[in-house]
mmCIF file of C-alpha atoms and ligand atoms in Angstrom:
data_model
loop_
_atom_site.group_PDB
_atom_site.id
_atom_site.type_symbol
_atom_site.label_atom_id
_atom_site.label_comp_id
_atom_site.label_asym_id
_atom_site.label_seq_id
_atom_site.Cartn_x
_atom_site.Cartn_y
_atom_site.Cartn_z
ATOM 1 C CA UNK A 1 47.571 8.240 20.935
ATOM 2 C CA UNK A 2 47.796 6.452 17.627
ATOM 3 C CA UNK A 3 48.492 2.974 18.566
ATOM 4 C CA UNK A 4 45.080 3.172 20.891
ATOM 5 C CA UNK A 5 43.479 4.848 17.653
ATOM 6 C CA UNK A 6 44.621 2.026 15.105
ATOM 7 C CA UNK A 7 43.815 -0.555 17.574
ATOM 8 C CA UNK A 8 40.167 0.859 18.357
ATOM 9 C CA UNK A 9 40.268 0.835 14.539
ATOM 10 C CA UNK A 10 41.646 -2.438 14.156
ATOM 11 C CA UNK A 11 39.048 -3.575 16.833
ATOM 12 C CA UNK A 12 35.410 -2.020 15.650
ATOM 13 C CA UNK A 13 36.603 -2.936 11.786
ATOM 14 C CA UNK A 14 36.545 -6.575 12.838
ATOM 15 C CA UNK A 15 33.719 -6.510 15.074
ATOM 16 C CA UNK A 16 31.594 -4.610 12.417
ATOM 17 C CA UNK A 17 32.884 -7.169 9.736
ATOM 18 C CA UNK A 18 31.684 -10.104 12.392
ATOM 19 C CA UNK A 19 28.709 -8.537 12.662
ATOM 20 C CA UNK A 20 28.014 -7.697 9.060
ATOM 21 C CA UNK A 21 28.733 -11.562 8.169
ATOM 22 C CA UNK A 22 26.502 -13.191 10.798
ATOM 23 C CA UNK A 23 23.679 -11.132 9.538
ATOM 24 C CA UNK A 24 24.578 -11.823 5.574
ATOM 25 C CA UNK A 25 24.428 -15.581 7.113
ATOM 26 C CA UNK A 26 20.972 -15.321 8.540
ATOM 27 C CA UNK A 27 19.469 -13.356 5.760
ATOM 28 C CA UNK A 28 20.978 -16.431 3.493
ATOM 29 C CA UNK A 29 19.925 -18.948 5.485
ATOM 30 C CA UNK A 30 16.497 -17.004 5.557
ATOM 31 C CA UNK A 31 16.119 -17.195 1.921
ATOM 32 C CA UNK A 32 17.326 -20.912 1.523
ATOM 33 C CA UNK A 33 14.508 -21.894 4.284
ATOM 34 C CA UNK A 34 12.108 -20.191 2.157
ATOM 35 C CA UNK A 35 13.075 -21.449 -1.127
ATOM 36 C CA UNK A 36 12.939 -24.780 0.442
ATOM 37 C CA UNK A 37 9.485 -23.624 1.547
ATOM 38 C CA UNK A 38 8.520 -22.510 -1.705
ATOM 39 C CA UNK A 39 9.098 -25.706 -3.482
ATOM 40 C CA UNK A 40 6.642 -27.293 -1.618
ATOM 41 C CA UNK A 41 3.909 -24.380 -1.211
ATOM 42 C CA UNK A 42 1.751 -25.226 -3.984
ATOM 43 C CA UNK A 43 1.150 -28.923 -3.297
ATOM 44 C CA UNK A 44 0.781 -27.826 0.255
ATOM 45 C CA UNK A 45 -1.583 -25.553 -0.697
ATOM 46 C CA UNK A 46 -0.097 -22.841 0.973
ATOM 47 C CA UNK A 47 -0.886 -20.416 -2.087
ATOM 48 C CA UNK A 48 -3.926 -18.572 -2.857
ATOM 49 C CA UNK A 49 -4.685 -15.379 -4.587
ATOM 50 C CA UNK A 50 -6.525 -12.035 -3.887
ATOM 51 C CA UNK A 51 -8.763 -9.601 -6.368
ATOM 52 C CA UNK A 52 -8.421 -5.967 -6.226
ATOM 53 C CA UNK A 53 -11.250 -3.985 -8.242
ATOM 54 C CA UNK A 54 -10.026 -1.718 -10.970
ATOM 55 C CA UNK A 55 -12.967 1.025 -11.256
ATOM 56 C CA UNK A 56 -14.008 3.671 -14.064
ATOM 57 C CA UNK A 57 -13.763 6.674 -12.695
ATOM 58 C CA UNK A 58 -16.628 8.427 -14.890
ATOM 59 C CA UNK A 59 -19.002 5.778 -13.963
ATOM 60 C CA UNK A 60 -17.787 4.351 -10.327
ATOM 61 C CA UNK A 61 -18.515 0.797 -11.909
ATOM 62 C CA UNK A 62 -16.220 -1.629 -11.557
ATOM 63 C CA UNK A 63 -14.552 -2.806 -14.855
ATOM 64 C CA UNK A 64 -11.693 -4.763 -13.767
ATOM 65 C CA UNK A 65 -9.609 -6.793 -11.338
ATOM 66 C CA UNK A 66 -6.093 -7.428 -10.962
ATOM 67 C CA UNK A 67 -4.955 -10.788 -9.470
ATOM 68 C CA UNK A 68 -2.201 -10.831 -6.792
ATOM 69 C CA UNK A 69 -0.697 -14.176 -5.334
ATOM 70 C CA UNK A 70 -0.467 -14.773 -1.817
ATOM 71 C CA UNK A 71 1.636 -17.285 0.312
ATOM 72 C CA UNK A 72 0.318 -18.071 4.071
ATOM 73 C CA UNK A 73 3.735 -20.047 4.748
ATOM 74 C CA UNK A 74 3.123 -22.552 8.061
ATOM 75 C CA UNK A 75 6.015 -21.419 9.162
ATOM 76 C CA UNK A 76 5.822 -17.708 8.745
ATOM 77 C CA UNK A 77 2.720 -16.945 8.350
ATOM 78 C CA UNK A 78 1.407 -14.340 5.328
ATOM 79 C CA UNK A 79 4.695 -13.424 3.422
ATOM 80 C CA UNK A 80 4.549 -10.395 1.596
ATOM 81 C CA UNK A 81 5.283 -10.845 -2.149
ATOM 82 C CA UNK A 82 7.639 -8.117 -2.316
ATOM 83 C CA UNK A 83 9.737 -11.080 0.016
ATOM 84 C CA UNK A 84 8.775 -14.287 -2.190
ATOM 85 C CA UNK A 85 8.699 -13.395 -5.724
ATOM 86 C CA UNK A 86 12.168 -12.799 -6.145
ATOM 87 C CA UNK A 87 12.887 -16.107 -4.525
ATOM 88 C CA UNK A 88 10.343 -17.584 -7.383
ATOM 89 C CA UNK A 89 11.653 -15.680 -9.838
ATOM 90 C CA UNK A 90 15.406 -16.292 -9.207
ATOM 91 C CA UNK A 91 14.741 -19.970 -8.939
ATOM 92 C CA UNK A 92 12.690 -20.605 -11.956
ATOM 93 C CA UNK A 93 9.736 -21.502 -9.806
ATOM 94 C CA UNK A 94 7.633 -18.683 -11.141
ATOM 95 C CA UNK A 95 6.569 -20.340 -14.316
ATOM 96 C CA UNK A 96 5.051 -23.236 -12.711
ATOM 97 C CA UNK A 97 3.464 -20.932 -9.899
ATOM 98 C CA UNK A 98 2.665 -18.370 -12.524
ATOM 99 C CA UNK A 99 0.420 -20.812 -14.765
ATOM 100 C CA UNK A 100 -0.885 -21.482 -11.474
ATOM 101 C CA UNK A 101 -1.997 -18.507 -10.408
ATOM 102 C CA UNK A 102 -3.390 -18.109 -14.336
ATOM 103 C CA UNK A 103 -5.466 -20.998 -13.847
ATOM 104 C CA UNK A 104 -7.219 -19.908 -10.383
ATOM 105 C CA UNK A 105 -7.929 -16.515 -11.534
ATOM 106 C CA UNK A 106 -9.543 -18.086 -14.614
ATOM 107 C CA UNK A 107 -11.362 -19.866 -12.423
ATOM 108 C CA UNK A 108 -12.090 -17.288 -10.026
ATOM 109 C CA UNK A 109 -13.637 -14.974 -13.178
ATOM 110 C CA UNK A 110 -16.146 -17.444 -14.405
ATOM 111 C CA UNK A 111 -17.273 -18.210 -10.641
ATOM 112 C CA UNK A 112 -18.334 -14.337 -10.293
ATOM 113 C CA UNK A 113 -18.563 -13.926 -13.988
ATOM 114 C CA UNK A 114 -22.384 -13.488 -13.839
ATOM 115 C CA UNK A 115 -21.828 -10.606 -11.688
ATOM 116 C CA UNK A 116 -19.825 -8.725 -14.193
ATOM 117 C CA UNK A 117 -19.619 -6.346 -17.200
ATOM 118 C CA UNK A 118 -19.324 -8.503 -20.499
ATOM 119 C CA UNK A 119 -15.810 -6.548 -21.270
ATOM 120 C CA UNK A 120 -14.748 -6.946 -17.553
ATOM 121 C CA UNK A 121 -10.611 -7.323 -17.695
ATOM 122 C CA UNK A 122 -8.903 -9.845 -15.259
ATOM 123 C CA UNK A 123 -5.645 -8.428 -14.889
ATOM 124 C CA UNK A 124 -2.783 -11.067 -13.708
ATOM 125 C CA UNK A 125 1.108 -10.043 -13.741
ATOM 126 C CA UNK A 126 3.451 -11.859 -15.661
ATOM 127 C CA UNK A 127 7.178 -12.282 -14.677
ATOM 128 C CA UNK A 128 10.375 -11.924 -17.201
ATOM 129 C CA UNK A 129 10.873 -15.227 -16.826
ATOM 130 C CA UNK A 130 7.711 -16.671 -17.751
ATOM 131 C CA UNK A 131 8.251 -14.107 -20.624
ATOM 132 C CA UNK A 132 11.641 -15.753 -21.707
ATOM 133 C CA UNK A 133 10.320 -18.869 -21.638
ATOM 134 C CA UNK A 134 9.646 -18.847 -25.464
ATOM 135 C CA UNK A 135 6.269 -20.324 -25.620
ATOM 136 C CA UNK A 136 4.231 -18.566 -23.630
ATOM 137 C CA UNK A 137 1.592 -17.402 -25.582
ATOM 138 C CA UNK A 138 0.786 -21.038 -26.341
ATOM 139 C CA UNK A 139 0.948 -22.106 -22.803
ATOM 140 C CA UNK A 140 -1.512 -19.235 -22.116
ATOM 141 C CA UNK A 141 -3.676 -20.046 -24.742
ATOM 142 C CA UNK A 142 -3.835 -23.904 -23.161
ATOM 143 C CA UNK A 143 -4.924 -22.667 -19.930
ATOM 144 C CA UNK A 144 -7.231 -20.058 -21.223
ATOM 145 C CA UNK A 145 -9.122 -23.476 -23.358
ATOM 146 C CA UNK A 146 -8.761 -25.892 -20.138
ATOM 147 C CA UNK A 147 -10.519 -23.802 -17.833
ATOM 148 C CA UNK A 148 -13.331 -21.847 -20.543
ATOM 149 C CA UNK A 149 -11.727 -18.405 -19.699
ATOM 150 C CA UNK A 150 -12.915 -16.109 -22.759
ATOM 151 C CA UNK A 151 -9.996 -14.690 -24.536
ATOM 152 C CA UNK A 152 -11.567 -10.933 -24.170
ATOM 153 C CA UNK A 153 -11.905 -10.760 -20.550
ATOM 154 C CA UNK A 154 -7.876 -11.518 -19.950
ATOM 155 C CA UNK A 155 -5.505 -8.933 -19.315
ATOM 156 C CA UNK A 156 -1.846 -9.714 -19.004
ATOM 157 C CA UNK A 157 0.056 -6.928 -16.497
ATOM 158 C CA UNK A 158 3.946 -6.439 -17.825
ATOM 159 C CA UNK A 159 6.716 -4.689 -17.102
ATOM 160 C CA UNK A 160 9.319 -1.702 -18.707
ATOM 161 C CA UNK A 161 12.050 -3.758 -17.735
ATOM 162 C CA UNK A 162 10.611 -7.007 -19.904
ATOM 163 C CA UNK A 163 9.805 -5.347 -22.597
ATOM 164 C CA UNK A 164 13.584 -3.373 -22.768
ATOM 165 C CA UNK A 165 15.979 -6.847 -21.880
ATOM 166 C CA UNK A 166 14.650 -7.788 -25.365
ATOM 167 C CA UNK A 167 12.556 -5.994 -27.273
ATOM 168 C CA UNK A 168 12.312 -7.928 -30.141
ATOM 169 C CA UNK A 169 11.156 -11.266 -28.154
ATOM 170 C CA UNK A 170 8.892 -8.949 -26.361
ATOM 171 C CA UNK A 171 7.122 -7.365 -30.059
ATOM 172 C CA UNK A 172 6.783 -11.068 -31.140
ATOM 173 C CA UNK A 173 5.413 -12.768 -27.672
ATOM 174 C CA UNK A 174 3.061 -9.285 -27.277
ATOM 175 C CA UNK A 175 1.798 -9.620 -30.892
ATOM 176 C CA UNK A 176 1.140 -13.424 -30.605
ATOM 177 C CA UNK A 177 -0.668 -12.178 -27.045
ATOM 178 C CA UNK A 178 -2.735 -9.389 -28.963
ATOM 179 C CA UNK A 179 -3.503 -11.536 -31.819
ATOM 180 C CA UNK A 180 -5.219 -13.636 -29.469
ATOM 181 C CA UNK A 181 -7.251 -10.941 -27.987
ATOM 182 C CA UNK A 182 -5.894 -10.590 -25.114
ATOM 183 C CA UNK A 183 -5.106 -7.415 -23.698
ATOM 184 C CA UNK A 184 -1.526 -5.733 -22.441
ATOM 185 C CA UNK A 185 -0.905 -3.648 -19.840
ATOM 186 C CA UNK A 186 2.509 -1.693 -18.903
ATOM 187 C CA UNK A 187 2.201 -1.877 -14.551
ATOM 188 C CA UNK A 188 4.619 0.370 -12.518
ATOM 189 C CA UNK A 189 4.730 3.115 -15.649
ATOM 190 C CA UNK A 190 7.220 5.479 -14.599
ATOM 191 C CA UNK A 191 9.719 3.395 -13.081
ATOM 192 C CA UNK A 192 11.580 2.036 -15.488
ATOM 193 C CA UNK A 193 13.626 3.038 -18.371
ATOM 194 C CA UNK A 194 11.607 3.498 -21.174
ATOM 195 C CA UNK A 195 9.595 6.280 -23.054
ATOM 196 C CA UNK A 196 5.872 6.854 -24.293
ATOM 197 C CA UNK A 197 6.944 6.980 -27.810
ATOM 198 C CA UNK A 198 8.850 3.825 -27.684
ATOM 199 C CA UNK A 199 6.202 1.822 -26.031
ATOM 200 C CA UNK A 200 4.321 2.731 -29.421
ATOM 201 C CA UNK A 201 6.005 0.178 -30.936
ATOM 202 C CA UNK A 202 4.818 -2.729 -28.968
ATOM 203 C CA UNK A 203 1.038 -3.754 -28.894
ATOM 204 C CA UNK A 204 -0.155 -2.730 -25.430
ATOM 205 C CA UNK A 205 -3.524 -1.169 -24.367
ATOM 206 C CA UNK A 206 -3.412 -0.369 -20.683
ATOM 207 C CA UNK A 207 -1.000 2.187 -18.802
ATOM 208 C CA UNK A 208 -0.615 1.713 -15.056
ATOM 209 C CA UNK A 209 0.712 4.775 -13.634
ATOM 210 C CA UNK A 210 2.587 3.376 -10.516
ATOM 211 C CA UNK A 211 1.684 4.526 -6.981
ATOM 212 C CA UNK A 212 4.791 6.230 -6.364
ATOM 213 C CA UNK A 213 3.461 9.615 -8.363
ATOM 214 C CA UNK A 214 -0.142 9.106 -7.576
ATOM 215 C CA UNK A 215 0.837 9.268 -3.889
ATOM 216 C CA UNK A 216 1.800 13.070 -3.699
ATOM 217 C CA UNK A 217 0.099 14.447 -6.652
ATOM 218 C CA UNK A 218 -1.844 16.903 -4.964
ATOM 219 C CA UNK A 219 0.899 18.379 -3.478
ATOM 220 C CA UNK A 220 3.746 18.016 -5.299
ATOM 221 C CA UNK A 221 4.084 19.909 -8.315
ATOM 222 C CA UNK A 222 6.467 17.700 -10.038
ATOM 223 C CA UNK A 223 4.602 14.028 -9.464
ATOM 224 C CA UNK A 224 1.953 16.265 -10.866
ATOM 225 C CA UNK A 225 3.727 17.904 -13.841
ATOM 226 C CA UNK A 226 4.726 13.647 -14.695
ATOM 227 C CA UNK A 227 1.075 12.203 -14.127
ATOM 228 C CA UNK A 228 -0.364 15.165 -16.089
ATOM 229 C CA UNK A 229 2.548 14.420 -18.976
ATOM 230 C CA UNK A 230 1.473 10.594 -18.901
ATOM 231 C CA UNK A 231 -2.572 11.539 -19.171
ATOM 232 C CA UNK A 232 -1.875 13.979 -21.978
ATOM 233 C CA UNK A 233 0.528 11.517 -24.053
ATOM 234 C CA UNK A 234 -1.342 8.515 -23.423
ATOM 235 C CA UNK A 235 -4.651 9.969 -25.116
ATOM 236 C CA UNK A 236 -2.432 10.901 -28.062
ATOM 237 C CA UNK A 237 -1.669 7.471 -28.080
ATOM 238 C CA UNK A 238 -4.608 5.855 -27.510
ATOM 239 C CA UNK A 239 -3.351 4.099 -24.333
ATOM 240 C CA UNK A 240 -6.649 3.768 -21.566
ATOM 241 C CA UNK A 241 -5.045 4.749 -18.172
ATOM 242 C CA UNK A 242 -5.503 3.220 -14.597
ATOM 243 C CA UNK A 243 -3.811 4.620 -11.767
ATOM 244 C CA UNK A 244 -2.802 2.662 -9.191
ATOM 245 C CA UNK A 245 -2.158 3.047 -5.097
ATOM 246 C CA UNK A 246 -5.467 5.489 -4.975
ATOM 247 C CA UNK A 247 -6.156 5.902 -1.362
ATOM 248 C CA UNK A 248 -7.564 9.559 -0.908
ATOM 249 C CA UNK A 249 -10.621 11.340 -1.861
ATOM 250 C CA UNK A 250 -8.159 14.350 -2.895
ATOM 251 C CA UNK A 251 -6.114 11.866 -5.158
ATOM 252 C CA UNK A 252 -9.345 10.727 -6.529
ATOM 253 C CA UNK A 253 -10.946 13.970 -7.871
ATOM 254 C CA UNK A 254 -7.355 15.084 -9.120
ATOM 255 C CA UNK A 255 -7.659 12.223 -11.869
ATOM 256 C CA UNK A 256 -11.132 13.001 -12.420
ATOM 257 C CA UNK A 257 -10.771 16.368 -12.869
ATOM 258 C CA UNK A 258 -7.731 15.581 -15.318
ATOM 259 C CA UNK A 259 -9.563 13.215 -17.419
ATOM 260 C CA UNK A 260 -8.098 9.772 -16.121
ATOM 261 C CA UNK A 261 -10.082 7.035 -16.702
ATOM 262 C CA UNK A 262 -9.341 4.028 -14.375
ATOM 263 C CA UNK A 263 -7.757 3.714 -11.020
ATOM 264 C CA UNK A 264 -7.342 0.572 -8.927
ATOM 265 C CA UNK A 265 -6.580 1.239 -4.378
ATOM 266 C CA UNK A 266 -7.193 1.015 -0.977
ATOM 267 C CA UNK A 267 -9.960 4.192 -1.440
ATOM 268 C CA UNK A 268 -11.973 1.808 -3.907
ATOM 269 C CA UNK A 269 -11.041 -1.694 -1.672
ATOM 270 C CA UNK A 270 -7.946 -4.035 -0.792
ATOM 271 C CA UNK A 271 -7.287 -7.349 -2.387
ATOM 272 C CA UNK A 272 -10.090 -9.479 -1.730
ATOM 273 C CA UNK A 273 -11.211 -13.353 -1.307
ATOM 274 C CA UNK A 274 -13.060 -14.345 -4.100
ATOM 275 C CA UNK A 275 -16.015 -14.392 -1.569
ATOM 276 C CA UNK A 276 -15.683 -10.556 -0.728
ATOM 277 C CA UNK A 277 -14.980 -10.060 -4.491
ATOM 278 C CA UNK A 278 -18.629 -11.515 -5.373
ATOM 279 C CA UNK A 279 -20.404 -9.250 -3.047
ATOM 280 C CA UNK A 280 -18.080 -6.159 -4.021
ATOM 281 C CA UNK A 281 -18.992 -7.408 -8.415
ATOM 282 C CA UNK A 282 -22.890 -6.852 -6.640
ATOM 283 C CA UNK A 283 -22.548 -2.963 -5.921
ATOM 284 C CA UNK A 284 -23.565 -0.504 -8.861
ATOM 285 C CA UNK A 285 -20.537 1.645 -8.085
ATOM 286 C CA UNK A 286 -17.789 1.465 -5.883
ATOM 287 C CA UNK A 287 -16.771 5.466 -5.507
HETATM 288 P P1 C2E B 301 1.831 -4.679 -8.596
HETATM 289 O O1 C2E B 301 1.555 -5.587 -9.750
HETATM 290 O O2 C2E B 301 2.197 -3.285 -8.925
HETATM 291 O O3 C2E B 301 0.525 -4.746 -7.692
HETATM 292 C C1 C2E B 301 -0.006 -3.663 -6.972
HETATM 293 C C2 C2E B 301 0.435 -3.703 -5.523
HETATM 294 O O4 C2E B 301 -0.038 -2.538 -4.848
HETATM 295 C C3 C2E B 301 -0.146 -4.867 -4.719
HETATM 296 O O5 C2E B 301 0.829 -5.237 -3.757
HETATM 297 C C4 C2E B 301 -1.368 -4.245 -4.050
HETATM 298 O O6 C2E B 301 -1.781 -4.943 -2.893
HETATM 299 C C5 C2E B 301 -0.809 -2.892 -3.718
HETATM 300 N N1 C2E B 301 -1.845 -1.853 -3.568
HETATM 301 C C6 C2E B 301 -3.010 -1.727 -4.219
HETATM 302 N N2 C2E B 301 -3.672 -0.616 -3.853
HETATM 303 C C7 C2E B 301 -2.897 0.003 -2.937
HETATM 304 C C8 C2E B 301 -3.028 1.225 -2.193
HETATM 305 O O7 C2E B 301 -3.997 1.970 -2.301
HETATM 306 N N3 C2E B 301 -2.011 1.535 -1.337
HETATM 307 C C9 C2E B 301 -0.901 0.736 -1.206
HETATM 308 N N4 C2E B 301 0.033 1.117 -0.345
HETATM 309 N N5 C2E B 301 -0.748 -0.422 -1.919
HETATM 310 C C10 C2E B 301 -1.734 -0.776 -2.762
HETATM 311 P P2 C2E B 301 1.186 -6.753 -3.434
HETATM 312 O O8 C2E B 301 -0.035 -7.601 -3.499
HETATM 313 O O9 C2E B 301 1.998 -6.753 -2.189
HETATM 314 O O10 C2E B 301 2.111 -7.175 -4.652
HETATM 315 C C11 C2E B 301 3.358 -6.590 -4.869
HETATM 316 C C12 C2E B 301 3.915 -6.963 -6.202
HETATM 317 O O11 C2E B 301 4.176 -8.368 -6.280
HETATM 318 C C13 C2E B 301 2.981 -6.672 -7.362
HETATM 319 O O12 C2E B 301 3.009 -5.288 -7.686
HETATM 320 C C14 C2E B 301 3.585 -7.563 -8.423
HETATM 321 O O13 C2E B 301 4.704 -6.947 -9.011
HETATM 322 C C15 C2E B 301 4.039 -8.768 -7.622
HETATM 323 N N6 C2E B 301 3.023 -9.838 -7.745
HETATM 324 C C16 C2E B 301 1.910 -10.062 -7.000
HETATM 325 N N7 C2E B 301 1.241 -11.155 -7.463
HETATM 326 C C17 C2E B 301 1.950 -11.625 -8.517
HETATM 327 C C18 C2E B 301 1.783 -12.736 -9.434
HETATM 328 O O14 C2E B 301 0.803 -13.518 -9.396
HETATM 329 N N8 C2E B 301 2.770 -12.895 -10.391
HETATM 330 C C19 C2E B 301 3.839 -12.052 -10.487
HETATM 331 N N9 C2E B 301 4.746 -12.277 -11.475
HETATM 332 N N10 C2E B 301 4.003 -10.988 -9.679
HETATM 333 C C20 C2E B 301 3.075 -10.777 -8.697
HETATM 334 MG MG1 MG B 302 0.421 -5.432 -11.325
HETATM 335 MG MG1 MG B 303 1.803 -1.974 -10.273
HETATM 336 MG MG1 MG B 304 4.272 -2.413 -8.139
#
């Protein structure tokens, strides 16, 4: 009858509210252990970053890297960043931890530099908030004379979503970046909100197509139909392209056979130590 239905109602509604609270509790207190964490990760040396080779598809040779930041938390073990960035982000902590990172990937390059082509690219991914900051480019440039890093052999990986919260910050930080030499990349292309013919106006160089359309572009027509768009436009524009997530042989002659030039995955290798990196910097091709 309808009392029995409005109290069954009445019952589950609270239950599932009880429920739904405890876990928004946990998850909170989650996130407040590992911010807590966080704060203390890079004197406790908790942080350390992997390489993942970026390879010429004509050639097979490798002619870039791009650095990713790890965190083996004692108390959780290997965190994915997908988890901890946002907490680094959302707390500020990312432009301390991001000049971090900066400085071991500098140091990183010039360790295996021998190894490598003279216009190798180290890639490393800059947050909006290190972006915001103001001074970046000079804070870069610091780093870049503390550690010996050559100007050239930097690549800075950046977002739609930077470049559209303010584009006029974002022409002035990417010129002061491109004046330097240094080159620009747009990572995840596709995903946000922005268009080929407006990225003309900033500066950049590099064009990541993100994962998401490399992933079925053998088989579906309209990931296909977008990377194909992206390949033809970014010739026009004199953007060089690199294709990331690449884990088949199938996805890997696709973008040969339609003329992209670079591609970065799991078919080429994972992030690697800088140990594995040296021996992988050794081999004349990686395909
Ligand atoms: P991203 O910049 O787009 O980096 C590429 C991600 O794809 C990496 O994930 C890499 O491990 C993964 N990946 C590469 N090849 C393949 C593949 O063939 N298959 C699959 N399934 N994945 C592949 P990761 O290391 O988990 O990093 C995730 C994101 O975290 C990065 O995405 C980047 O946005 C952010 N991140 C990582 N390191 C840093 C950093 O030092 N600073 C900042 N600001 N963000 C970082
Ligand atoms: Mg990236
Ligand atoms: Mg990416
Ligand atoms: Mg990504």
């Amino acid at each position: 009858n309808a009392d029995a239905a409005m109290y069954h109602a009445k019952k589950t509604g609270r239950n599932n509210f009880q429920f739904y609270s405890v876990d928004m509790n946990a998850q909170a207190s989650l996130r407040l252990a590992m911010e807590t964490a966080l704060r203390r990760a890079v004197e406790q040396e908790e942080f350390f970053i992997h390489l993942q080779p970026q390879v010429e598809l004509e050639t097979g040779k490798m002619n870039g890297a791009e650095v990713l930041l790890r965190w083996n938390s004692s108390q959780w073990g290997l965190v994915s960043p997908a988890e901890f960035i946002p907490i680094l982000e959302d707390t500020g902590m990312i432009e301390h931890v991001g000049e971090w990172v900066l400085t071991q990937a500098c140091n990183s390059f010039l360790n295996v530099k021998d190894k490598l082509a003279d216009d190798f690219k180290l890639a490393v991914n800059l947050s909006g908030r290190q972006f915001k900051g103001g001074n970046l480019a000079s804070r870069i440039r610091y780093i870049l004379a503390e550690t010996g890093m050559p100007t050239k052999n930097l690549e800075l990986e950046i977002t739609e979503t930077m470049l559209m919260e303010d584009p006029e910050l974002a022409t002035l930080t990417l010129s002061e970046l491109s004046d330097m030499g240094i080159s620009l990349a747009i990572d995840d292309f596709g995903t946000g909100y922005s268009s080929l013919s407006y990225l003309k106006q900033f500066p950049l160089n590099v064009l990541k197509i993100d994962s998401s359309f490399i992933r079925d572009v053998t088989s579906d027509k309209d990931d296909a139909a977008i990377v194909n768009a992206i390949l033809a436009m970014s010739e026009s524009l004199g953007l060089m392209v690199v294709a990331e997530g690449v884990e088949t042989i199938e996805q890997l002659n696709y973008l040969k056979q339609h003329t992209c030039q670079g591609a970065q995955g799991y078919l080429f290798s994972k992030p690697v130590s800088e140990e594995q990196f040296y021996e992988l910097a050794q081999k004349d091709t990686l395909i």
